[in-house]
Structure formats: structure tokens, C-alpha cells
Coordinates of C-alpha atoms in Angstrom, one line a residue:
M18 CA 6.3 -37.4 135.5
S19 CA 8.9 -34.6 134.3
E20 CA 9.5 -32.8 131.0
S21 CA 12.1 -30.5 130.0
A22 CA 12.1 -27.1 130.6
T23 CA 12.1 -26.0 127.0
G24 CA 8.5 -27.3 126.7
S25 CA 6.7 -30.6 125.3
V26 CA 3.8 -31.8 123.3
T27 CA 1.3 -33.9 124.9
N28 CA -1.5 -35.5 123.5
G29 CA -1.0 -33.1 120.2
E30 CA -0.7 -29.9 122.3
L31 CA 1.8 -27.9 123.0
R32 CA 2.4 -27.3 126.4
R33 CA 5.1 -24.6 128.0
P34 CA 6.6 -24.7 131.8
A35 CA 4.8 -22.3 134.1
P36 CA 6.9 -19.0 135.1
G37 CA 8.9 -19.7 137.9
R38 CA 8.5 -23.6 138.4
A39 CA 11.5 -24.8 136.9
V40 CA 13.7 -26.2 139.2
D41 CA 17.2 -27.7 137.5
G42 CA 16.2 -27.5 134.6
V43 CA 12.9 -29.8 135.3
V44 CA 9.2 -29.3 135.8
R45 CA 6.4 -31.6 136.5
S46 CA 3.9 -32.3 133.7
E47 CA 1.4 -30.7 136.3
D48 CA 3.4 -27.0 136.7
M49 CA 3.0 -27.5 132.6
V50 CA 0.6 -24.5 131.2
K51 CA -0.9 -24.9 127.6
I52 CA -0.6 -22.5 124.8
E53 CA -2.4 -21.7 121.6
P54 CA -0.9 -24.5 118.8
I55 CA 0.6 -23.0 115.9
A56 CA -0.4 -24.3 112.5
P57 CA 2.0 -25.9 109.9
D58 CA 1.8 -23.1 107.1
G59 CA 1.5 -20.4 109.8
R60 CA 4.2 -18.8 108.5
T61 CA 2.9 -18.4 104.9
R62 CA -0.7 -17.3 105.4
G63 CA -0.7 -15.8 108.4
R64 CA -2.3 -17.6 110.9
N65 CA 0.0 -17.1 113.8
A66 CA -0.4 -13.2 112.9
I67 CA -0.8 -11.0 115.9
S68 CA -1.8 -8.2 113.8
P69 CA -2.9 -7.7 110.4
L70 CA 0.4 -5.9 109.2
Q71 CA 1.9 -9.8 109.8
I72 CA -0.3 -11.7 107.1
P73 CA 1.3 -12.3 103.6
W74 CA -0.2 -12.1 100.4
S75 CA -0.9 -15.8 100.5
G76 CA -3.2 -14.7 103.4
W77 CA -4.6 -11.9 101.9
K78 CA -5.6 -14.2 98.8
D79 CA -7.7 -16.5 101.4
I80 CA -9.1 -13.4 102.8
L81 CA -10.1 -11.6 100.0
T82 CA -11.7 -14.7 98.9
R83 CA -13.8 -15.3 101.8
M84 CA -14.6 -11.7 101.8
V85 CA -16.0 -11.8 97.9
A86 CA -18.2 -14.7 99.2
E87 CA -19.6 -13.4 102.0
I88 CA -20.9 -10.1 100.3
R89 CA -22.6 -12.1 98.3
Q90 CA -23.9 -14.0 100.9
D91 CA -24.8 -11.4 103.6
N92 CA -26.5 -9.2 100.6
L93 CA -24.4 -6.2 101.2
D94 CA -26.1 -4.8 98.5
M95 CA -29.8 -4.9 100.2
V96 CA -28.6 -3.9 103.6
A97 CA -27.1 -0.7 102.4
A98 CA -30.3 0.0 100.2
G99 CA -32.7 -0.6 103.8
V100 CA -29.9 1.5 105.6
T101 CA -30.2 4.3 103.0
Y102 CA -33.8 4.1 103.3
Y103 CA -34.1 5.5 106.7
A104 CA -31.6 8.1 106.2
V105 CA -33.7 9.4 103.7
L106 CA -36.2 9.2 104.9
A107 CA -35.0 11.3 108.3
V108 CA -33.8 14.4 106.4
A109 CA -37.0 16.2 106.6
P110 CA -38.6 15.7 109.9
A111 CA -35.0 16.2 111.2
L112 CA -34.7 19.6 109.5
V113 CA -37.9 20.7 110.7
A114 CA -37.2 19.7 114.6
L115 CA -34.2 21.5 113.9
V116 CA -35.6 24.6 112.9
S117 CA -38.5 24.7 115.8
L118 CA -36.1 23.5 118.8
Y119 CA -33.1 26.1 117.1
G120 CA -35.8 29.0 117.0
L121 CA -36.4 28.7 120.4
F122 CA -33.0 29.9 121.7
A123 CA -31.9 32.0 118.4
A124 CA -33.3 33.5 115.4
P125 CA -33.5 30.7 112.7
E126 CA -32.2 32.3 110.0
D127 CA -29.2 31.9 111.4
L128 CA -29.3 28.2 111.5
A129 CA -27.8 27.9 108.0
L130 CA -24.6 30.0 108.6
V131 CA -24.1 28.1 111.8
L132 CA -24.8 24.2 109.8
E133 CA -22.6 25.6 106.9
P134 CA -19.3 24.0 108.2
L135 CA -21.5 20.7 108.2
F136 CA -22.5 20.8 104.8
E137 CA -19.0 21.1 104.0
L138 CA -18.5 17.1 104.8
V139 CA -22.0 16.6 101.9
P140 CA -20.3 16.5 98.5
P141 CA -22.2 19.0 96.2
G142 CA -23.1 15.9 94.0
A143 CA -24.7 14.5 97.2
G144 CA -27.9 16.3 97.2
R145 CA -26.3 19.7 99.3
D146 CA -28.3 22.0 97.5
L147 CA -31.4 19.9 98.3
I148 CA -30.2 19.9 101.8
V149 CA -30.0 23.8 101.6
E150 CA -33.0 24.4 100.0
L151 CA -35.2 22.2 102.4
L152 CA -33.8 23.9 105.6
D153 CA -34.8 27.4 104.0
R154 CA -38.0 26.2 103.7
A155 CA -38.1 24.5 107.2
V156 CA -37.3 28.2 108.4
E157 CA -39.9 30.1 106.3
T158 CA -42.6 28.0 106.9
R159 CA -41.5 27.5 110.7
P160 CA -43.9 28.2 113.5
S161 CA -43.6 31.1 116.0
S162 CA -43.1 28.2 119.3
L163 CA -42.4 24.5 119.8
T164 CA -45.5 22.8 118.2
F165 CA -47.2 19.9 118.2
K166 CA -45.9 19.5 114.3
A167 CA -42.5 19.9 115.5
V168 CA -42.8 17.5 118.3
I169 CA -43.8 14.9 115.7
A170 CA -41.1 15.6 113.3
L171 CA -38.6 15.3 116.2
A172 CA -40.1 12.3 117.0
L173 CA -40.4 10.9 113.6
S174 CA -36.7 11.8 112.8
L175 CA -35.7 9.9 116.0
W176 CA -37.6 6.8 114.5
S177 CA -36.0 6.8 111.3
A178 CA -32.9 7.4 112.3
N179 CA -32.7 4.7 115.0
R180 CA -34.5 2.3 112.5
G181 CA -31.6 3.0 110.3
T182 CA -28.5 2.7 112.8
K183 CA -30.1 -0.4 114.2
A184 CA -30.2 -1.7 110.7
L185 CA -26.5 -1.2 110.1
V186 CA -25.4 -2.4 113.4
A187 CA -27.0 -5.4 112.9
A188 CA -25.7 -5.5 109.5
V189 CA -22.1 -5.0 110.9
G190 CA -23.0 -8.1 113.6
L191 CA -24.2 -10.0 110.8
A192 CA -20.8 -9.5 108.6
Y193 CA -18.8 -10.8 111.8
E194 CA -21.2 -14.0 112.1
Q195 CA -22.6 -13.1 115.1
E196 CA -26.4 -13.4 114.1
E197 CA -27.9 -13.1 117.7
R198 CA -29.3 -9.8 118.5
P199 CA -29.7 -8.6 122.0
G200 CA -32.8 -7.7 124.0
I201 CA -34.8 -4.8 122.8
L202 CA -34.1 -2.2 125.5
R203 CA -30.5 -3.2 124.7
E204 CA -31.0 -2.9 121.0
N205 CA -32.4 0.1 121.4
F206 CA -30.3 2.1 124.1
K207 CA -26.7 0.8 121.7
S208 CA -28.5 1.9 118.4
L209 CA -29.4 5.0 120.0
V210 CA -25.7 5.7 121.6
F211 CA -24.3 5.1 118.3
L212 CA -26.3 7.3 116.4
I213 CA -25.7 10.4 119.1
G214 CA -22.0 9.2 118.8
G215 CA -22.1 9.5 115.0
I216 CA -23.9 12.8 115.1
G217 CA -20.6 14.1 117.3
V218 CA -18.3 12.9 115.0
L219 CA -20.0 14.4 112.2
A220 CA -20.0 17.7 114.7
A221 CA -16.7 17.6 115.4
S222 CA -15.5 17.1 112.0
A223 CA -17.7 20.1 111.1
L224 CA -16.0 22.1 113.9
T225 CA -12.6 22.4 111.9
F226 CA -14.2 23.8 108.7
V227 CA -15.4 27.2 110.7
E228 CA -12.9 29.4 109.7
L229 CA -12.3 32.3 111.9
P230 CA -11.6 36.0 110.9
E231 CA -8.5 36.4 110.2
Q232 CA -7.7 39.2 112.5
L233 CA -8.8 36.6 115.5
T234 CA -6.9 34.2 113.7
G235 CA -3.2 36.2 113.3
S236 CA -3.4 37.5 116.6
L237 CA -3.9 34.5 119.0
I238 CA -2.0 31.9 117.0
G239 CA -0.4 33.7 114.2
N240 CA -0.6 33.8 110.6
G241 CA 1.7 30.8 110.0
L242 CA -0.2 28.5 112.3
A243 CA -3.7 29.4 111.1
R244 CA -2.5 28.4 107.6
A245 CA -1.2 25.2 109.4
L246 CA -4.6 24.3 111.0
Y247 CA -6.9 25.6 107.8
W248 CA -4.6 22.6 105.8
A249 CA -4.6 20.1 108.9
R250 CA -8.6 20.1 108.8
W251 CA -8.8 17.5 106.5
P252 CA -6.6 15.1 108.3
A253 CA -8.6 15.9 111.2
T254 CA -11.7 14.9 109.7
F255 CA -10.2 11.9 108.7
L256 CA -9.0 10.8 112.3
A257 CA -12.4 11.3 113.6
I258 CA -14.5 9.1 110.9
L259 CA -11.9 6.8 111.4
F260 CA -12.3 6.6 115.4
G261 CA -16.3 6.5 114.7
L262 CA -15.9 3.7 112.4
S263 CA -13.5 1.9 114.8
A264 CA -15.9 2.3 118.0
L265 CA -18.4 0.9 115.3
Y266 CA -16.5 -1.9 114.5
R267 CA -15.6 -2.9 118.1
W268 CA -18.7 -2.4 120.0
G269 CA -21.2 -3.2 117.5
P270 CA -21.4 -6.5 117.3
E271 CA -22.6 -9.0 120.4
R272 CA -19.4 -10.5 121.0
R273 CA -16.2 -9.8 123.0
Q274 CA -14.5 -6.9 122.1
A275 CA -11.9 -7.0 119.3
R276 CA -8.2 -5.3 120.2
W277 CA -7.9 -2.1 118.4
R278 CA -5.4 -3.1 115.6
W279 CA -8.1 -5.9 114.2
V280 CA -11.0 -3.0 113.6
S281 CA -8.6 -0.2 112.2
L282 CA -7.7 -1.7 108.9
G283 CA -11.7 -2.0 107.7
S284 CA -12.0 1.4 109.2
V285 CA -9.4 3.1 107.1
V286 CA -10.8 1.6 104.2
A287 CA -13.7 2.4 104.7
T288 CA -13.1 6.1 105.0
L289 CA -11.2 6.4 101.8
L290 CA -13.8 4.4 100.1
W291 CA -16.5 6.9 101.5
L292 CA -14.5 9.8 100.8
A293 CA -13.3 8.5 97.3
V294 CA -17.2 8.3 96.7
G295 CA -18.0 11.9 97.4
Y296 CA -14.9 12.9 95.2
A297 CA -16.5 10.8 92.2
L298 CA -20.2 13.0 92.7
S299 CA -18.5 15.9 93.2
L300 CA -17.0 15.1 89.2
Y301 CA -20.2 13.9 88.4
V302 CA -21.9 17.1 89.3
E303 CA -19.2 19.5 87.7
V304 CA -20.0 17.5 84.4
V305 CA -24.1 17.3 84.4
G306 CA -23.9 21.1 85.5
E307 CA -22.3 22.0 82.1
A308 CA -24.7 19.7 80.1
R309 CA -28.0 21.5 82.3
T310 CA -30.3 18.9 81.4
G311 CA -33.0 20.8 83.4
H312 CA -33.3 18.1 85.6
E313 CA -31.2 19.2 88.4
A314 CA -34.0 18.6 91.3
L315 CA -34.1 14.8 90.1
D316 CA -29.7 15.2 89.9
A317 CA -29.9 16.3 93.6
V318 CA -32.2 13.6 95.0
I319 CA -30.1 10.6 93.1
G320 CA -27.3 12.0 94.2
L321 CA -28.4 12.4 97.8
L322 CA -29.7 8.4 97.4
L323 CA -26.4 7.5 95.8
W324 CA -24.0 9.5 98.6
F325 CA -25.9 7.6 101.8
Y326 CA -25.9 4.0 99.5
A327 CA -22.2 4.7 99.5
T328 CA -21.8 5.4 102.7
S329 CA -23.7 2.7 103.9
W330 CA -21.9 -0.2 101.7
A331 CA -18.4 1.4 102.6
I332 CA -19.0 0.8 106.4
L333 CA -20.4 -2.4 105.7
L334 CA -17.3 -3.4 103.1
G335 CA -15.2 -2.3 106.2
A336 CA -16.9 -4.6 108.4
E337 CA -16.3 -7.6 106.1
L338 CA -12.6 -6.8 105.9
N339 CA -12.0 -6.6 109.3
A340 CA -14.1 -9.8 110.3
E341 CA -12.4 -11.7 107.2
V342 CA -8.8 -10.4 108.5
E343 CA -9.9 -11.2 112.1
H344 CA -10.9 -14.9 110.7
Q345 CA -7.4 -15.7 109.1
T346 CA -5.5 -15.8 112.3
M347 CA -5.7 -18.7 115.3
R348 CA -4.4 -16.1 117.9
D349 CA -6.5 -14.4 120.6
S350 CA -7.6 -11.3 118.5
T351 CA -10.3 -10.4 121.6
I352 CA -9.5 -7.8 124.4
G353 CA -8.5 -9.3 127.8
V354 CA -6.5 -12.6 129.0
P355 CA -5.4 -14.7 125.7
R356 CA -8.3 -17.6 125.6
P357 CA -8.3 -20.7 123.5
M358 CA -10.2 -20.9 120.1
G359 CA -13.6 -21.7 121.2
K360 CA -13.4 -19.9 124.2
R361 CA -13.5 -16.3 123.2
G362 CA -16.8 -15.3 122.8
A363 CA -16.7 -14.2 119.1
Y364 CA -17.4 -16.5 116.0
V365 CA -14.5 -14.9 113.8
A366 CA -12.0 -15.6 116.8
D367 CA -12.7 -18.8 117.9
H368 CA -12.6 -20.4 114.1
L369 CA -10.3 -20.3 111.0
G370 CA -11.7 -19.0 108.3
P371 CA -11.1 -21.7 105.0
T372 CA -8.2 -21.3 102.8
R373 CA -8.7 -20.4 98.7
R374 CA -8.3 -24.1 98.2
E375 CA -10.6 -25.3 100.6
H376 CA -13.4 -22.4 99.8
R377 CA -13.1 -23.5 96.0
L378 CA -13.6 -27.5 97.0
E379 CA -16.4 -26.8 99.3
R380 CA -17.7 -24.4 96.9
K381 CA -17.6 -27.0 93.8
A382 CA -19.1 -29.9 96.2
Q383 CA -22.0 -27.3 97.1
R384 CA -23.0 -26.4 93.7
K385 CA -23.1 -30.5 93.0
L386 CA -25.3 -30.8 95.9
Q387 CA -27.8 -27.8 95.0
R388 CA -27.9 -29.6 91.2
E389 CA -28.9 -32.9 92.6
A390 CA -31.3 -31.4 95.1
R391 CA -33.1 -30.2 92.4
S392 CA -33.6 -33.4 90.6
G393 CA -35.4 -34.7 93.4
D394 CA -33.4 -38.1 94.1
D395 CA -32.8 -38.4 97.9
D396 CA -29.8 -40.9 97.4
V397 CA -28.3 -38.9 95.3
V398 CA -28.4 -36.3 97.3
D399 CA -27.1 -38.0 100.3
E400 CA -24.2 -39.2 98.4
V401 CA -23.5 -35.6 97.4
E402 CA -23.7 -34.4 100.9
E403 CA -20.7 -37.4 101.8
A404 CA -18.9 -35.7 99.2
V405 CA -19.2 -32.3 100.9
D406 CA -17.8 -33.8 103.8
A407 CA -15.1 -35.6 102.2
A408 CA -14.2 -32.4 100.4
R409 CA -13.9 -30.3 104.0
V410 CA -11.9 -33.3 105.3
E411 CA -9.5 -33.3 102.1
A412 CA -8.9 -29.4 102.2
A413 CA -8.6 -29.6 106.0
S414 CA -5.6 -32.0 105.6
S415 CA -4.2 -29.6 103.0
G416 CA -2.5 -27.9 105.6
S417 CA -4.5 -25.2 107.5
T418 CA -5.4 -27.5 110.6
C419 CA -4.3 -26.4 113.2
T420 CA -1.8 -28.8 114.5
A421 CA 1.0 -28.5 117.7
Q422 CA 4.4 -27.2 116.8
A423 CA 6.9 -25.4 118.6
V424 CA 6.9 -21.7 118.5

């Protein structure tokens, strides 16, 4: 059987001639290679988008609708609270262990000066003064050598921080609908890598806030360039955090890695939200500081909790956004050679997310099913389950079902 060299539709699948197989404009059907079908509404909802920038507003409505539903379904606030718990639990032991280890090589009294650039990343309303006070107390009560107490503090801080990191990585995987978890050794190794990488990103960001003497900067690079570098520290911090979040979204879930373009948008949104929350906490401190209610210590603890919680929530929100954006397109969003849907090793890449209409019909049928289930009538429940399936079929026939069409 021969086909036109421009392509054909066979058994509902669009096929295109393999490169170099056309002879006099005619190729055999066995020489045709299968390509991905295009949804009928691909031009209106971004079903054929190869990057988030190609998704139109109608597609973003679908994405935001699913995103709100997934935030509630995945209990994003509860997961963020769990990560916050482990983060706060690790603060004090980490400071004790840090003082003890630093004291082996230098004067512990200088540690506050070394960490001062890192404290610049913590908003004033997020417990910066509380952390500095805990550090001062750890320096005052430090032992003269590395003791068993310091070793226990180091182990406790690593355990708590690692638990928080594991919870965060697992939550990111849940946002991508990847519920399977790796083995214990692989899970702990991955969380430790992300923990060390996160500390490295924060340290690299903190280095941008180190102020060198004016004589040194003026003689080496000039005053003009020194001022430019001074104002460039915030963009540098933004890029460092952006890269760290993108790495978490790409390598965190147990799935085939997504391309960088499909994890960048959520990283930008999460970073901007994190910076906005820090600024809001700073304004809160200014307002409360003027009032002087006499509960400064309590305000510092609350601010630290809020900052950790907002940080965790922003990271998870970025993961939900990335997942639903990737869920919108039928194009292969994973690395490597393009694969057909169902063979990409990633749930959101292997399935199309429902449109707003599909989601609304399915939610309506599910609510009816829940009401009837509470009534205890099995016959009615069976009828409602059939109605749910019918609603899904009706929604699928509305135009988002993948059918083969020419590009």
C-alpha cells in the first residue's frame, strides 16, 4: 500500500513519512512513522503547546481551576505545616552544633560576623533577632571542645532537617501525582542531597551580601563597578533561589525528568511569593514595633513560624502550578526522545488534565454520589456512579479528546 509523502491518517493515527524514505513522492505505509495527534481545540487551550508561553488564556483558566482543586485535595496547608515543624525543630540544635564545630577552627565569637550576610536573607519579622539571640547564647555556653552534647545536637539537627526535606520532596511528588516513593536508602540519599544543595544555595546567596572594604573594591574593580555589583546582589539571590527550586521540581518527584521550561514558571512564582511574604513580614514588624506591646519574644517566634510556613507553602504552590501547566499539553514535556502519551514515565505528561467544563461536570456528579452514598441506598449509588461515568464521557466529547488531525 502506498501513501502520499505529505502524510496520512491510518486507523485514527496521524502518520508522517520517515526521513529519506519518499521515492518520487510516494512511500509505503510500513515506512510511515507515527507522530503525536493534535487535539481539536489545541489552538484555543494550549493542548499543542511546547512551552508554557504558548498556552492561551482559555488554557490558563483550566490550569487555575485544576490547581485550586489540587491544593485542597493534596492538603497543601497541612503538608506545609509539617515541614515548618521540622524546620523549627532543627534551628536550635543546628546553631549549637555549628558553634561547636566552628570553635574547633576559629574563635566562636566571630561566627556571628561570618553568618551576618546569611541573616540578611531572613526578614526582620521572621525571627532574625531570635536566631541571633540563640546564636549568642550558644556561643556563651559553648564547651571548650567538641563534646557528646554537640554531637547529639548535630545529629538531631540533621535528623530534623532531613525529615523536613523528605516531607517537602514527598509533597512535591504528590503535586505531580507521583505517589510512589523510592526505597529507604534512595529516599534518604535524595533528601540529603537536596538539603545540602539548599544550604549551598543559601550560602551562595548570602555571599552576595558580603560588603568588602571600599579601599579594596575601589582599587580592584573600581567604584562604579562596585556600586553595580552592590545593586546586583538581589538579582543574583533571586537567580540562585530560582535554580534551587527548579532543581527540586525537576529531580524531586520519582518520574522521568521534565524539561527546564516546564519547571521554570513555578520556580519564578514561588520565589516571587517568598520574597513578597518576607517583605510583608518586615512591614508587620515595623507596625508592631511602633506599638511596643511587650510581647516581642512571642512576636519573634510567631514571625519565624510564619516565615517557615510561607516558604514551604510557596514551594509547594510552585510545584502544583508546574504540574498543572504540564498537565495541559499533550506534547512530550519530558527529556530525551519524544514519546507518545502513556509511555513517558510521568503522570502529568502521560495524561491530559480536564478542562473547566469537564472538571465542573465531574465535581457535580461526585457531590451527588457522596450525597447518595450517605443515604445508604446501594441501588441509587450504582445509578449515580453510572451518571459520573456518563458525565466524564459527555465532557470528553466536548472537544478535549485527542483525535488525529493534520498539523
